[in-house]
CSV table of C-alpha atoms in Angstrom, one decimal:
chain,number,residue,atom,x,y,z
A,1,MET,CA,-29.9,-17.9,33.0
A,2,ALA,CA,-32.9,-17.6,35.4
A,3,LYS,CA,-32.8,-20.1,38.4
A,4,ALA,CA,-34.4,-23.3,37.6
A,5,HIS,CA,-36.6,-23.5,40.8
A,6,LEU,CA,-39.4,-22.4,38.7
A,7,SER,CA,-41.2,-25.4,37.3
A,8,LEU,CA,-42.5,-26.6,34.1
A,9,LEU,CA,-46.2,-26.6,33.9
A,10,LEU,CA,-47.7,-29.9,32.6
A,11,CYS,CA,-48.0,-30.1,29.1
A,12,ALA,CA,-50.5,-32.3,27.3
A,13,CYS,CA,-51.4,-35.0,25.1
A,14,PHE,CA,-53.1,-32.5,22.8
A,15,VAL,CA,-55.6,-35.0,21.1
A,16,LEU,CA,-58.6,-33.1,20.7
A,17,LEU,CA,-61.4,-34.7,22.7
A,18,ASN,CA,-65.2,-34.2,22.8
A,19,VAL,CA,-65.1,-32.6,26.2
A,20,VAL,CA,-68.6,-32.0,28.0
A,21,SER,CA,-68.0,-30.2,31.0
A,22,HIS,CA,-70.4,-29.8,34.0
A,23,SER,CA,-73.6,-28.0,33.0
A,24,ALA,CA,-74.7,-24.9,34.7
A,25,ASP,CA,-77.6,-26.7,36.7
A,26,GLU,CA,-75.2,-29.4,37.8
A,27,ALA,CA,-73.6,-28.6,41.4
A,28,SER,CA,-70.0,-28.0,41.1
A,29,PRO,CA,-67.9,-29.5,43.8
A,30,ALA,CA,-65.6,-27.2,45.8
A,31,ILE,CA,-62.0,-27.2,44.2
A,32,PHE,CA,-58.8,-27.1,46.3
A,33,ILE,CA,-55.6,-26.7,44.5
A,34,LEU,CA,-52.1,-27.3,45.6
A,35,GLY,CA,-48.7,-27.1,44.0
A,36,ASP,CA,-46.1,-25.1,42.4
A,37,SER,CA,-46.1,-22.5,39.4
A,38,THR,CA,-48.0,-25.2,37.3
A,39,ALA,CA,-51.0,-24.2,39.1
A,40,ASP,CA,-50.1,-20.6,41.0
A,41,VAL,CA,-52.4,-18.0,40.2
A,42,GLY,CA,-51.0,-15.1,42.5
A,43,THR,CA,-49.8,-16.6,45.7
A,44,ASN,CA,-46.3,-15.3,45.5
A,45,GLN,CA,-47.1,-11.6,44.8
A,46,TYR,CA,-48.4,-11.6,48.5
A,47,LEU,CA,-45.1,-13.0,49.8
A,48,PRO,CA,-42.8,-10.1,50.7
A,49,HIS,CA,-39.7,-12.0,49.9
A,50,ALA,CA,-40.6,-13.9,46.8
A,51,ILE,CA,-38.0,-14.3,44.1
A,52,PHE,CA,-40.4,-16.0,41.6
A,53,ARG,CA,-43.2,-13.7,40.5
A,54,ALA,CA,-45.2,-13.2,37.3
A,55,ASP,CA,-47.4,-10.1,38.3
A,56,PHE,CA,-45.7,-7.8,35.6
A,57,PRO,CA,-45.9,-7.6,31.5
A,58,PRO,CA,-45.7,-9.5,29.4
A,59,TYR,CA,-47.3,-12.1,31.7
A,60,GLY,CA,-50.8,-12.2,31.4
A,61,ILE,CA,-50.7,-10.7,27.7
A,62,ASP,CA,-53.6,-12.9,26.5
A,63,PHE,CA,-55.4,-13.0,29.9
A,64,PRO,CA,-58.7,-10.7,30.1
A,65,LYS,CA,-57.7,-7.0,29.8
A,66,SER,CA,-54.1,-8.1,29.2
A,67,ARG,CA,-53.7,-8.1,32.9
A,68,PRO,CA,-50.7,-10.0,34.7
A,69,THR,CA,-52.1,-11.6,37.6
A,70,GLY,CA,-49.3,-13.6,38.9
A,71,ARG,CA,-50.0,-16.7,36.7
A,72,PHE,CA,-46.8,-18.1,34.7
A,73,SER,CA,-48.4,-17.7,31.5
A,74,ASN,CA,-49.6,-15.6,28.8
A,75,GLY,CA,-53.1,-16.2,30.0
A,76,PHE,CA,-55.1,-18.9,31.9
A,77,ASN,CA,-53.2,-21.8,33.3
A,78,SER,CA,-54.1,-25.2,33.6
A,79,ALA,CA,-55.6,-24.8,37.0
A,80,ASP,CA,-57.9,-22.4,35.5
A,81,PHE,CA,-59.0,-24.5,32.7
A,82,VAL,CA,-59.5,-27.4,34.9
A,83,ALA,CA,-61.8,-25.5,37.0
A,84,LYS,CA,-63.6,-24.3,34.0
A,85,PHE,CA,-64.6,-27.7,33.2
A,86,PHE,CA,-66.0,-28.3,36.5
A,87,GLY,CA,-68.2,-25.0,36.0
A,88,LEU,CA,-66.2,-22.3,37.7
A,89,LYS,CA,-65.1,-19.2,35.7
A,90,ARG,CA,-61.5,-20.0,36.7
A,91,SER,CA,-59.4,-21.3,39.4
A,92,PRO,CA,-60.4,-20.4,42.7
A,93,PRO,CA,-58.5,-17.4,44.1
A,94,SER,CA,-55.4,-17.7,45.9
A,95,TYR,CA,-55.6,-18.3,49.5
A,96,MET,CA,-53.1,-15.5,50.3
A,97,PHE,CA,-55.7,-13.0,48.3
A,98,LEU,CA,-58.7,-14.3,50.3
A,99,LEU,CA,-56.9,-13.4,53.5
A,100,THR,CA,-57.3,-9.7,52.3
A,101,LEU,CA,-61.0,-10.0,52.0
A,102,ASN,CA,-63.5,-9.1,54.9
A,103,PRO,CA,-64.7,-11.9,56.8
A,104,HIS,CA,-68.0,-12.4,55.0
A,105,ARG,CA,-66.4,-12.5,51.4
A,106,PHE,CA,-63.7,-14.8,52.9
A,107,ARG,CA,-66.2,-17.3,54.2
A,108,LYS,CA,-68.3,-17.1,51.1
A,109,HIS,CA,-65.2,-17.8,48.8
A,110,LEU,CA,-64.1,-20.7,50.7
A,111,LEU,CA,-67.2,-22.8,49.8
A,112,LYS,CA,-66.1,-22.9,46.3
A,113,GLY,CA,-62.5,-23.6,47.3
A,114,ALA,CA,-59.0,-22.1,47.5
A,115,ASN,CA,-55.8,-22.1,45.4
A,116,PHE,CA,-52.7,-22.8,47.6
A,117,ALA,CA,-50.1,-23.2,44.9
A,118,SER,CA,-46.9,-21.2,45.1
A,119,ALA,CA,-44.2,-21.0,42.5
A,120,GLY,CA,-41.0,-22.5,43.4
A,121,ALA,CA,-42.5,-24.9,46.0
A,122,GLY,CA,-41.6,-28.4,46.2
A,123,VAL,CA,-42.8,-31.5,47.9
A,124,LEU,CA,-39.8,-31.2,50.1
A,125,ASP,CA,-39.5,-28.0,52.5
A,126,ILE,CA,-36.0,-27.5,51.5
A,127,THR,CA,-36.9,-27.0,47.9
A,128,GLY,CA,-37.3,-23.5,47.0
A,129,PRO,CA,-35.6,-20.4,48.9
A,130,THR,CA,-36.7,-20.3,52.4
A,131,GLY,CA,-39.3,-17.6,53.0
A,132,SER,CA,-40.0,-17.0,49.4
A,133,VAL,CA,-42.2,-20.0,48.6
A,134,VAL,CA,-45.1,-21.7,50.4
A,135,PRO,CA,-44.0,-25.4,50.5
A,136,LEU,CA,-46.4,-28.1,50.2
A,137,SER,CA,-46.4,-28.7,54.0
A,138,GLN,CA,-47.5,-25.2,54.5
A,139,GLN,CA,-50.1,-25.3,52.1
A,140,VAL,CA,-51.6,-28.3,53.8
A,141,SER,CA,-51.5,-26.4,57.0
A,142,GLN,CA,-53.4,-23.4,55.2
A,143,PHE,CA,-55.9,-26.0,54.3
A,144,SER,CA,-56.2,-27.0,57.7
A,145,GLU,CA,-57.2,-23.3,58.5
A,146,VAL,CA,-59.8,-23.3,55.9
A,147,ARG,CA,-61.2,-26.7,57.2
A,148,SER,CA,-61.6,-24.9,60.8
A,149,ASN,CA,-63.2,-21.8,59.0
A,150,LEU,CA,-65.8,-24.2,57.0
A,151,THR,CA,-66.5,-25.9,60.4
A,152,LEU,CA,-67.4,-22.7,62.1
A,153,GLN,CA,-69.8,-21.9,59.2
A,154,LEU,CA,-71.5,-25.3,58.7
A,155,GLY,CA,-70.7,-27.5,61.5
A,156,SER,CA,-68.4,-30.6,61.3
A,157,ALA,CA,-70.7,-33.2,59.8
A,158,ALA,CA,-71.7,-30.7,57.1
A,159,VAL,CA,-68.1,-30.2,56.3
A,160,ASP,CA,-67.2,-33.7,56.1
A,161,SER,CA,-69.9,-34.3,53.5
A,162,MET,CA,-68.8,-31.1,51.6
A,163,LEU,CA,-65.1,-32.2,51.5
A,164,SER,CA,-66.0,-35.7,50.7
A,165,LYS,CA,-67.3,-34.4,47.5
A,166,SER,CA,-64.8,-31.7,46.9
A,167,MET,CA,-61.8,-32.1,44.3
A,168,PHE,CA,-58.2,-31.9,45.5
A,169,PHE,CA,-55.9,-31.1,42.6
A,170,ILE,CA,-51.9,-31.4,43.3
A,171,SER,CA,-49.4,-30.4,40.8
A,172,VAL,CA,-45.8,-30.6,42.3
A,173,GLY,CA,-42.4,-32.4,42.1
A,174,SER,CA,-40.8,-30.7,39.2
A,175,ASN,CA,-39.0,-28.0,41.5
A,176,ASP,CA,-37.4,-31.0,43.8
A,177,ILE,CA,-35.9,-32.4,40.7
A,178,PHE,CA,-34.4,-29.2,39.6
A,179,GLY,CA,-33.2,-28.5,43.2
A,180,TYR,CA,-31.3,-31.9,43.2
A,181,PHE,CA,-29.4,-30.9,40.0
A,182,ASN,CA,-28.9,-27.3,41.1
A,183,THR,CA,-27.4,-28.3,44.4
A,184,ASN,CA,-25.2,-31.1,42.9
A,185,ASN,CA,-26.8,-33.6,45.2
A,186,THR,CA,-24.8,-36.7,45.4
A,187,MET,CA,-27.7,-39.1,46.7
A,188,SER,CA,-28.7,-41.8,44.4
A,189,LYS,CA,-31.7,-41.1,42.2
A,190,ASP,CA,-33.9,-44.0,43.6
A,191,ASN,CA,-33.1,-42.9,47.4
A,192,PHE,CA,-34.0,-39.3,46.4
A,193,ILE,CA,-37.0,-40.0,44.8
A,194,ALA,CA,-37.9,-42.3,47.7
A,195,ILE,CA,-37.4,-39.4,50.2
A,196,VAL,CA,-39.7,-37.1,48.0
A,197,ILE,CA,-42.5,-39.8,47.6
A,198,THR,CA,-42.3,-40.6,51.4
A,199,THR,CA,-42.9,-36.8,52.0
A,200,TYR,CA,-45.6,-36.8,49.5
A,201,LEU,CA,-47.2,-39.4,51.3
A,202,ASP,CA,-47.3,-37.7,54.4
A,203,GLN,CA,-49.1,-34.6,53.0
A,204,ILE,CA,-51.7,-36.7,51.3
A,205,MET,CA,-52.4,-38.4,54.7
A,206,LYS,CA,-52.7,-35.1,56.4
A,207,LEU,CA,-55.2,-34.0,53.7
A,208,TYR,CA,-57.3,-37.3,54.0
A,209,LYS,CA,-57.3,-37.0,57.7
A,210,LEU,CA,-58.7,-33.5,57.1
A,211,GLY,CA,-61.5,-34.8,55.0
A,212,ALA,CA,-60.2,-35.0,51.6
A,213,ARG,CA,-61.2,-38.1,49.4
A,214,LYS,CA,-61.0,-37.2,45.7
A,215,PHE,CA,-57.5,-36.5,44.7
A,216,GLY,CA,-56.4,-35.5,41.1
A,217,ILE,CA,-52.8,-35.8,40.9
A,218,ILE,CA,-50.6,-34.4,38.1
A,219,SER,CA,-47.2,-36.1,37.9
A,220,VAL,CA,-43.8,-34.5,36.8
A,221,PRO,CA,-43.6,-33.9,33.1
A,222,PRO,CA,-40.3,-34.3,31.2
A,223,VAL,CA,-38.7,-31.3,33.0
A,224,GLY,CA,-35.2,-31.8,30.9
A,225,CYS,CA,-37.5,-30.8,27.8
A,226,CYS,CA,-38.0,-27.3,28.8
A,227,PRO,CA,-36.2,-24.6,27.1
A,228,SER,CA,-34.1,-23.9,30.3
A,229,GLN,CA,-32.8,-27.4,30.4
A,230,ARG,CA,-32.3,-27.7,26.6
A,231,LEU,CA,-30.1,-24.9,27.1
A,232,VAL,CA,-28.2,-26.5,29.9
A,233,GLN,CA,-27.9,-29.6,27.7
A,234,LYS,CA,-26.6,-27.4,24.8
A,235,LEU,CA,-23.9,-25.4,27.1
A,236,LEU,CA,-22.7,-28.5,29.1
A,237,TYR,CA,-22.8,-31.1,26.4
A,238,GLY,CA,-22.6,-29.1,23.2
A,239,THR,CA,-25.8,-31.1,21.8
A,240,ASP,CA,-29.1,-30.1,21.0
A,241,GLY,CA,-32.2,-31.9,22.6
A,242,CYS,CA,-33.6,-32.6,26.2
A,243,PHE,CA,-31.7,-33.0,29.4
A,244,GLU,CA,-32.3,-36.6,29.7
A,245,MET,CA,-31.0,-37.2,33.2
A,246,GLN,CA,-33.7,-35.0,34.5
A,247,ASN,CA,-36.2,-36.9,32.3
A,248,ASP,CA,-35.1,-40.0,34.0
A,249,PHE,CA,-35.9,-38.7,37.5
A,250,ALA,CA,-39.3,-37.5,36.1
A,251,LEU,CA,-40.1,-41.2,35.1
A,252,THR,CA,-38.9,-42.6,38.2
A,253,PHE,CA,-41.3,-40.1,40.0
A,254,HIS,CA,-44.3,-41.0,38.1
A,255,SER,CA,-43.8,-44.8,38.6
A,256,ALA,CA,-43.4,-44.4,42.5
A,257,LEU,CA,-46.4,-41.9,42.7
A,258,GLU,CA,-48.3,-44.6,40.9
A,259,GLU,CA,-47.5,-47.3,43.1
A,260,LEU,CA,-48.2,-45.0,46.0
A,261,LEU,CA,-51.6,-44.0,44.9
A,262,ASN,CA,-52.6,-47.5,44.0
A,263,HIS,CA,-51.6,-48.7,47.5
A,264,LEU,CA,-53.5,-45.9,49.3
A,265,SER,CA,-56.6,-46.8,47.4
A,266,SER,CA,-56.6,-50.1,48.7
A,267,GLU,CA,-55.9,-49.1,52.2
A,268,LEU,CA,-57.9,-45.8,53.1
A,269,PRO,CA,-61.8,-46.1,53.1
A,270,GLY,CA,-63.4,-43.5,50.5
A,271,PHE,CA,-60.0,-42.5,48.9
A,272,LYS,CA,-60.3,-42.1,45.1
A,273,TYR,CA,-57.6,-40.8,42.8
A,274,SER,CA,-56.9,-39.8,39.2
A,275,LEU,CA,-53.3,-39.6,37.9
A,276,GLY,CA,-52.3,-37.6,35.0
A,277,ASN,CA,-49.3,-39.0,33.4
A,278,GLY,CA,-47.5,-35.7,32.8
A,279,TYR,CA,-44.5,-37.3,31.4
A,280,LYS,CA,-46.4,-39.4,28.5
A,281,MET,CA,-48.6,-36.5,27.9
A,282,SER,CA,-45.8,-34.2,27.3
A,283,ILE,CA,-43.5,-36.2,25.3
A,284,ASP,CA,-46.1,-37.3,22.9
A,285,VAL,CA,-46.6,-33.7,21.8
A,286,ILE,CA,-43.0,-32.9,21.7
A,287,ASN,CA,-42.5,-35.9,19.4
A,288,ASN,CA,-45.3,-34.9,17.2
A,289,PRO,CA,-46.2,-31.2,17.6
A,290,GLN,CA,-47.9,-30.9,14.4
A,291,ALA,CA,-50.7,-33.0,15.6
A,292,SER,CA,-51.6,-30.2,18.1
A,293,GLY,CA,-51.0,-27.4,15.7
A,294,PHE,CA,-47.6,-26.4,17.3
A,295,GLU,CA,-44.5,-25.3,15.3
A,296,ASN,CA,-41.9,-24.7,18.0
A,297,VAL,CA,-41.7,-27.1,21.0
A,298,ASP,CA,-38.2,-26.1,22.0
A,299,ALA,CA,-37.9,-22.5,22.4
A,300,ALA,CA,-39.6,-20.2,24.8
A,301,CYS,CA,-42.0,-17.5,23.1
A,302,CYS,CA,-41.0,-14.9,25.7
A,303,GLY,CA,-37.3,-14.5,26.3
A,304,ASN,CA,-33.9,-13.6,24.9
A,305,GLY,CA,-30.8,-15.2,23.5
A,306,LEU,CA,-30.4,-19.1,22.6
A,307,LEU,CA,-33.8,-20.8,22.6
A,308,ASN,CA,-35.2,-17.6,24.1
A,309,ALA,CA,-33.9,-19.0,27.3
A,310,GLN,CA,-31.0,-17.2,28.4
A,311,ALA,CA,-33.1,-14.2,29.8
A,312,PRO,CA,-36.2,-14.0,31.7
A,313,CYS,CA,-39.4,-13.1,30.3
A,314,ASN,CA,-39.9,-9.4,31.2
A,315,SER,CA,-40.4,-6.0,29.9
A,316,THR,CA,-37.2,-6.1,27.7
A,317,ALA,CA,-37.9,-9.7,26.5
A,318,ILE,CA,-38.6,-10.7,22.9
A,319,VAL,CA,-42.2,-12.0,22.5
A,320,CYS,CA,-43.3,-14.4,19.5
A,321,THR,CA,-46.1,-12.9,17.5
A,322,ASP,CA,-48.2,-16.1,17.4
A,323,ARG,CA,-48.4,-17.8,20.7
A,324,ARG,CA,-50.5,-20.4,19.6
A,325,LYS,CA,-47.9,-22.0,17.7
A,326,PHE,CA,-45.5,-22.3,20.9
A,327,LEU,CA,-45.8,-24.9,23.3
A,328,PHE,CA,-43.5,-22.9,25.8
A,329,TRP,CA,-44.3,-19.4,27.1
A,330,ASP,CA,-41.2,-18.6,29.0
A,331,MET,CA,-38.2,-20.7,29.6
A,332,PHE,CA,-40.2,-23.1,32.0
A,333,HIS,CA,-43.9,-22.7,31.4
A,334,PRO,CA,-46.3,-23.5,28.5
A,335,THR,CA,-48.6,-21.1,26.8
A,336,LYS,CA,-52.0,-20.6,27.5
A,337,LYS,CA,-53.2,-23.0,24.5
A,338,ALA,CA,-51.0,-25.9,26.0
A,339,ALA,CA,-52.5,-25.2,29.4
A,340,PHE,CA,-56.1,-25.6,28.0
A,341,LEU,CA,-55.1,-28.9,25.9
A,342,ALA,CA,-53.6,-30.1,29.1
A,343,ALA,CA,-56.6,-29.5,31.2
A,344,GLN,CA,-58.8,-31.1,28.6
A,345,THR,CA,-56.8,-34.4,28.5
A,346,LEU,CA,-56.8,-34.5,32.2
A,347,TYR,CA,-60.7,-33.8,32.4
A,348,SER,CA,-61.7,-36.3,29.9
A,349,GLY,CA,-58.8,-38.0,28.6
A,350,PRO,CA,-58.0,-41.9,28.0
A,351,PRO,CA,-56.2,-44.4,30.4
A,352,ASN,CA,-53.1,-43.9,28.8
A,353,TYR,CA,-52.7,-40.5,29.9
A,354,VAL,CA,-54.9,-40.3,33.0
A,355,SER,CA,-55.7,-43.3,35.1
A,356,PRO,CA,-57.3,-45.4,36.6
A,357,ILE,CA,-60.1,-42.8,35.9
A,358,ASN,CA,-59.8,-39.4,34.5
A,359,PHE,CA,-60.8,-36.2,36.5
A,360,SER,CA,-64.5,-36.0,35.1
A,361,GLN,CA,-65.0,-39.6,36.3
A,362,LEU,CA,-63.3,-38.8,39.6
A,363,ALA,CA,-65.9,-36.2,40.4
A,364,LYS,CA,-68.9,-38.7,40.1
A,365,ASP,CA,-70.1,-40.5,43.3
A,366,TYR,CA,-70.1,-44.0,42.7
């Protein structure tokens, strides 16, 4: 079984919504994305010791020109679709890719944003193999470099104004839970989640001090329901279904994160947030897949063995023929269709899935 440090990308509530994205004549805010494989658009292929990569077929089979790009998907991921709703063609490029460009192109790209997300990364620095991922703290440090570059271009006052209107999307936490279980951690659930949330607070505060004001946060989905963890449940306990102990951690994580963000909004001038309830969004579609046109929410489309989760998605894997009917692309991540519907819900969904406001409302100045 593949190592469980790869995280489950946020699934969605999949209630079809009438979504109106930013129009072409409407100025799109700069978008900065941090997190794990839920939002990675190619970071890890620039890391020489990366273990978790997706820059080979059949990843990207439904991406333009069937090109594998490092996204853990058969096509675009939710970071791409959220960016599309804000008027971009897709997610801003990986920061690691931008570093390969000449100075002029590098600076030009930064005006639209950057993606720092790295597959396998967690809130905690100890999550993910050392040297093979970019942890959240290092992603924040990379953004600090971006802030410095923008200041050289525009001046401090202009950058402050730009960043106050920019969107900061963060999708992280699943790998920390996977790591807890993989290492047989004996710390209590509440103590572990408290450490993760305290560390999360530190990184949010650093971003705030660097000028970030609008935070679109995606909490951890029911990670115990992805195919790899259903397989764990089957092999350990001989029963079908989700690995509920992990789901319990995800629920506790969401509650603690919700409390944290509510506190920050009352303490920090100008701080605004939108919290996507990854758990409820995902479990609702898992419990009623037909409402969203899915026929399989248990197995991976790409893989091998039981639930297609006993072997990784690679050139020798079995790939399902109709990916639109599958919730999961590989043993951890959703299909392109799932990613689109997730982004749709985040952008314009109701308060029971994204609160206190949704991402489109977060972008407005009021």
